[in-house]
């Protein structure tokens, strides 16, 4: 990992060109999240796109479409799975974006939701998604006014990589303070 990445500190990033991708390592907040399997892997037979789609459609029916209006979710660890499913169905099925973009969006949603659940003391948080020509924007709103900050990441760290991943995979990210709380967001070119 480069010195630049290890020493990066920020409370948001300016616009920049699209990053080269991520290393696929497990990140904080992804416990229990099943990453895409490679063909021939020992666990490939257990994963079923139809089952994942069914769970995503069920989450959409239960909570609503975050691309139409902000969705409120309870601030519990299991809500990260719901938020991932909502992001997946909107990005892949409704917007027709590529599986690679969908994978990145789902990962970053998981990171922002994980931070909201772990660090804000909120009872609920909001998830919103927007698409405009050439861009998508994902927002997680919570009642805390505490600002998240990008911390240095070292190769052997097993947690604390959330905003590092948001910084590396998104084109822009930041935090908007609200009268009561904040919205942490990221944008990606599509």
C-alpha positions as a Markdown table, in Angstrom:
| # | Residue | x | y | z |
|---|---|---|---|---|
| 1 | Unk | 0.0 | 0.0 | 0.0 |
| 2 | Unk | 1.4 | 3.4 | -0.9 |
| 3 | Unk | 2.6 | 6.0 | 1.7 |
| 4 | Unk | 0.0 | 8.4 | 0.2 |
| 5 | Unk | -2.9 | 6.0 | 1.0 |
| 6 | Unk | -1.6 | 5.3 | 4.5 |
| 7 | Unk | -1.3 | 9.0 | 5.4 |
| 8 | Unk | -4.5 | 10.2 | 3.9 |
| 9 | Unk | -6.6 | 12.3 | 6.2 |
| 10 | Unk | -9.7 | 14.1 | 5.1 |
| 11 | Unk | -13.3 | 15.0 | 6.1 |
| 12 | Unk | -14.4 | 14.8 | 2.4 |
| 13 | Unk | -12.9 | 14.8 | -1.0 |
| 14 | Unk | -12.9 | 17.1 | -3.9 |
| 15 | Unk | -13.9 | 15.9 | -7.4 |
| 16 | Unk | -11.2 | 13.7 | -9.0 |
| 17 | Unk | -10.9 | 11.1 | -11.7 |
| 18 | Unk | -12.3 | 7.7 | -11.2 |
| 19 | Unk | -10.1 | 5.4 | -9.0 |
| 20 | Unk | -8.5 | 2.3 | -10.3 |
| 21 | Unk | -10.6 | -0.1 | -8.1 |
| 22 | Unk | -10.1 | -1.8 | -4.8 |
| 23 | Unk | -8.2 | -4.8 | -3.7 |
| 24 | Unk | -11.3 | -6.8 | -2.7 |
| 25 | Unk | -10.3 | -7.2 | 0.9 |
| 26 | Unk | -12.9 | -7.6 | 3.6 |
| 27 | Unk | -13.9 | -4.3 | 5.1 |
| 28 | Unk | -15.4 | -3.2 | 8.4 |
| 29 | Unk | -19.2 | -3.5 | 8.4 |
| 30 | Unk | -19.3 | -6.4 | 6.0 |
| 31 | Unk | -19.4 | -9.2 | 8.5 |
| 32 | Unk | -21.9 | -11.7 | 7.1 |
| 33 | Unk | -22.0 | -10.0 | 3.7 |
| 34 | Unk | -21.4 | -12.5 | 1.0 |
| 35 | Unk | -19.1 | -11.2 | -1.7 |
| 36 | Unk | -19.6 | -12.4 | -5.3 |
| 37 | Unk | -18.1 | -15.9 | -5.8 |
| 38 | Unk | -15.7 | -16.9 | -8.4 |
| 39 | Unk | -16.6 | -19.9 | -10.5 |
| 40 | Unk | -15.2 | -23.1 | -9.2 |
| 41 | Unk | -15.0 | -21.9 | -5.7 |
| 42 | Unk | -16.1 | -24.2 | -2.9 |
| 43 | Unk | -19.0 | -22.0 | -1.9 |
| 44 | Unk | -20.1 | -21.1 | -5.4 |
| 45 | Unk | -22.9 | -23.7 | -5.4 |
| 46 | Unk | -24.5 | -22.1 | -2.3 |
| 47 | Unk | -25.0 | -18.6 | -3.9 |
| 48 | Unk | -28.0 | -18.1 | -6.0 |
| 49 | Unk | -28.8 | -14.9 | -7.9 |
| 50 | Unk | -32.5 | -15.8 | -7.7 |
| 51 | Unk | -32.4 | -16.0 | -3.9 |
| 52 | Unk | -30.5 | -12.7 | -3.7 |
| 53 | Unk | -33.0 | -11.0 | -6.1 |
| 54 | Unk | -35.9 | -12.3 | -4.0 |
| 55 | Unk | -34.4 | -10.9 | -0.8 |
| 56 | Unk | -33.8 | -7.6 | -2.6 |
| 57 | Unk | -37.3 | -7.4 | -4.0 |
| 58 | Unk | -38.7 | -8.2 | -0.6 |
| 59 | Unk | -36.7 | -5.4 | 1.0 |
| 60 | Unk | -37.9 | -3.0 | -1.7 |
| 61 | Unk | -41.5 | -4.0 | -1.0 |
| 62 | Unk | -41.1 | -3.7 | 2.8 |
| 63 | Unk | -39.1 | -0.4 | 3.0 |
| 64 | Unk | -39.7 | 1.4 | -0.2 |
| 65 | Unk | -37.5 | 2.5 | -3.1 |
| 66 | Unk | -34.6 | 4.8 | -1.9 |
| 67 | Unk | -34.4 | 6.2 | -5.5 |
| 68 | Unk | -38.0 | 7.5 | -5.1 |
| 69 | Unk | -37.9 | 8.8 | -1.5 |
| 70 | Unk | -35.6 | 8.5 | 1.4 |
| 71 | Unk | -36.1 | 5.1 | 3.1 |
| 72 | Unk | -36.0 | 5.0 | 7.0 |
| 73 | Unk | -34.3 | 1.9 | 8.5 |
| 74 | Unk | -33.8 | 1.0 | 12.1 |
| 75 | Unk | -30.3 | 1.6 | 13.4 |
| 76 | Unk | -29.4 | -2.1 | 13.9 |
| 77 | Unk | -26.6 | -4.1 | 12.5 |
| 78 | Unk | -28.9 | -6.2 | 10.4 |
| 79 | Unk | -30.1 | -3.1 | 8.6 |
| 80 | Unk | -26.8 | -3.0 | 6.7 |
| 81 | Unk | -28.0 | -6.1 | 4.9 |
| 82 | Unk | -31.3 | -4.5 | 4.0 |
| 83 | Unk | -29.5 | -1.3 | 2.8 |
| 84 | Unk | -27.2 | -3.4 | 0.6 |
| 85 | Unk | -30.2 | -5.3 | -0.9 |
| 86 | Unk | -32.0 | -2.0 | -1.6 |
| 87 | Unk | -28.8 | -0.5 | -3.2 |
| 88 | Unk | -28.4 | -3.7 | -5.3 |
| 89 | Unk | -31.9 | -3.8 | -6.7 |
| 90 | Unk | -32.0 | -0.1 | -7.5 |
| 91 | Unk | -28.5 | 0.0 | -9.1 |
| 92 | Unk | -28.6 | -3.3 | -11.0 |
| 93 | Unk | -32.3 | -3.8 | -11.8 |
| 94 | Unk | -33.9 | -0.3 | -11.9 |
| 95 | Unk | -31.0 | 1.7 | -13.2 |
| 96 | Unk | -29.5 | -1.1 | -15.3 |
| 97 | Unk | -25.9 | -0.4 | -14.3 |
| 98 | Unk | -23.2 | -2.9 | -14.6 |
| 99 | Unk | -22.5 | -5.6 | -12.0 |
| 100 | Unk | -19.1 | -4.0 | -11.2 |
| 101 | Unk | -20.7 | -0.6 | -10.5 |
| 102 | Unk | -23.4 | -2.3 | -8.4 |
| 103 | Unk | -20.8 | -4.2 | -6.4 |
| 104 | Unk | -19.0 | -0.9 | -5.6 |
| 105 | Unk | -22.2 | 0.9 | -4.7 |
| 106 | Unk | -23.3 | -2.0 | -2.4 |
| 107 | Unk | -19.9 | -2.0 | -0.7 |
| 108 | Unk | -19.9 | 1.8 | -0.1 |
| 109 | Unk | -23.6 | 1.7 | 1.1 |
| 110 | Unk | -22.6 | -1.0 | 3.6 |
| 111 | Unk | -19.7 | 1.2 | 4.9 |
| 112 | Unk | -21.8 | 4.3 | 5.3 |
| 113 | Unk | -24.6 | 2.4 | 7.0 |
| 114 | Unk | -22.1 | 0.6 | 9.2 |
| 115 | Unk | -20.7 | 3.9 | 10.4 |
| 116 | Unk | -24.2 | 5.3 | 11.0 |
| 117 | Unk | -25.2 | 2.3 | 13.1 |
| 118 | Unk | -22.0 | 2.0 | 15.0 |
| 119 | Unk | -21.0 | 5.6 | 15.7 |
| 120 | Unk | -24.1 | 7.8 | 15.9 |
| 121 | Unk | -26.4 | 6.4 | 18.6 |
| 122 | Unk | -29.3 | 6.9 | 16.2 |
| 123 | Unk | -32.6 | 5.0 | 16.5 |
| 124 | Unk | -33.1 | 5.3 | 12.7 |
| 125 | Unk | -31.2 | 6.4 | 9.7 |
| 126 | Unk | -32.2 | 7.3 | 6.2 |
| 127 | Unk | -31.0 | 5.9 | 2.8 |
| 128 | Unk | -31.5 | 7.9 | -0.4 |
| 129 | Unk | -30.3 | 7.2 | -3.9 |
| 130 | Unk | -30.4 | 9.6 | -6.9 |
| 131 | Unk | -29.4 | 9.2 | -10.6 |
| 132 | Unk | -28.8 | 12.0 | -12.9 |
| 133 | Unk | -27.1 | 12.1 | -16.3 |
| 134 | Unk | -23.8 | 10.4 | -15.9 |
| 135 | Unk | -23.8 | 10.3 | -12.1 |
| 136 | Unk | -25.3 | 8.5 | -9.2 |
| 137 | Unk | -25.5 | 9.8 | -5.6 |
| 138 | Unk | -26.1 | 7.8 | -2.4 |
| 139 | Unk | -26.9 | 9.5 | 0.9 |
| 140 | Unk | -27.1 | 8.2 | 4.4 |
| 141 | Unk | -28.7 | 10.6 | 6.9 |
| 142 | Unk | -28.5 | 10.3 | 10.7 |
| 143 | Unk | -29.3 | 12.5 | 13.6 |
| 144 | Unk | -25.7 | 12.9 | 14.8 |
| 145 | Unk | -23.7 | 16.1 | 14.0 |
| 146 | Unk | -20.4 | 14.3 | 14.6 |
| 147 | Unk | -18.3 | 14.4 | 11.4 |
| 148 | Unk | -16.7 | 11.2 | 10.1 |
| 149 | Unk | -13.0 | 11.6 | 9.2 |
| 150 | Unk | -10.8 | 9.5 | 6.9 |
| 151 | Unk | -8.1 | 7.8 | 9.0 |
| 152 | Unk | -4.8 | 6.3 | 7.9 |
| 153 | Unk | -5.2 | 2.7 | 6.8 |
| 154 | Unk | -2.4 | 0.1 | 7.3 |
| 155 | Unk | -2.2 | -3.1 | 5.4 |
| 156 | Unk | -3.0 | -5.4 | 8.4 |
| 157 | Unk | -5.9 | -3.3 | 9.8 |
| 158 | Unk | -9.0 | -5.4 | 10.2 |
| 159 | Unk | -11.4 | -2.4 | 10.8 |
| 160 | Unk | -11.5 | 1.3 | 10.1 |
| 161 | Unk | -11.4 | 1.0 | 6.3 |
| 162 | Unk | -14.9 | 2.3 | 5.6 |
| 163 | Unk | -14.2 | 5.9 | 4.6 |
| 164 | Unk | -10.9 | 4.8 | 3.0 |
| 165 | Unk | -13.0 | 2.6 | 0.6 |
| 166 | Unk | -15.5 | 5.4 | 0.1 |
| 167 | Unk | -12.6 | 7.7 | -0.8 |
| 168 | Unk | -11.0 | 5.3 | -3.2 |
| 169 | Unk | -14.1 | 3.9 | -5.0 |
| 170 | Unk | -16.2 | 7.1 | -5.3 |
| 171 | Unk | -15.5 | 10.1 | -7.4 |
| 172 | Unk | -16.6 | 12.5 | -4.7 |
| 173 | Unk | -17.9 | 12.2 | -1.1 |
| 174 | Unk | -18.7 | 14.5 | 1.7 |
| 175 | Unk | -20.8 | 15.4 | 4.6 |
| 176 | Unk | -23.7 | 18.0 | 4.7 |
| 177 | Unk | -24.6 | 19.2 | 8.2 |
| 178 | Unk | -28.3 | 19.6 | 8.8 |
| 179 | Unk | -30.1 | 21.5 | 11.5 |
| 180 | Unk | -30.5 | 18.1 | 13.2 |
| 181 | Unk | -27.9 | 15.7 | 12.1 |
| 182 | Unk | -26.0 | 15.2 | 8.9 |
| 183 | Unk | -26.0 | 13.5 | 5.5 |
| 184 | Unk | -22.9 | 11.5 | 4.5 |
| 185 | Unk | -22.9 | 11.0 | 0.7 |
| 186 | Unk | -20.9 | 9.7 | -2.2 |
| 187 | Unk | -21.1 | 10.2 | -5.9 |
| 188 | Unk | -19.9 | 8.0 | -8.8 |
| 189 | Unk | -19.7 | 8.6 | -12.5 |
| 190 | Unk | -21.7 | 6.0 | -14.5 |
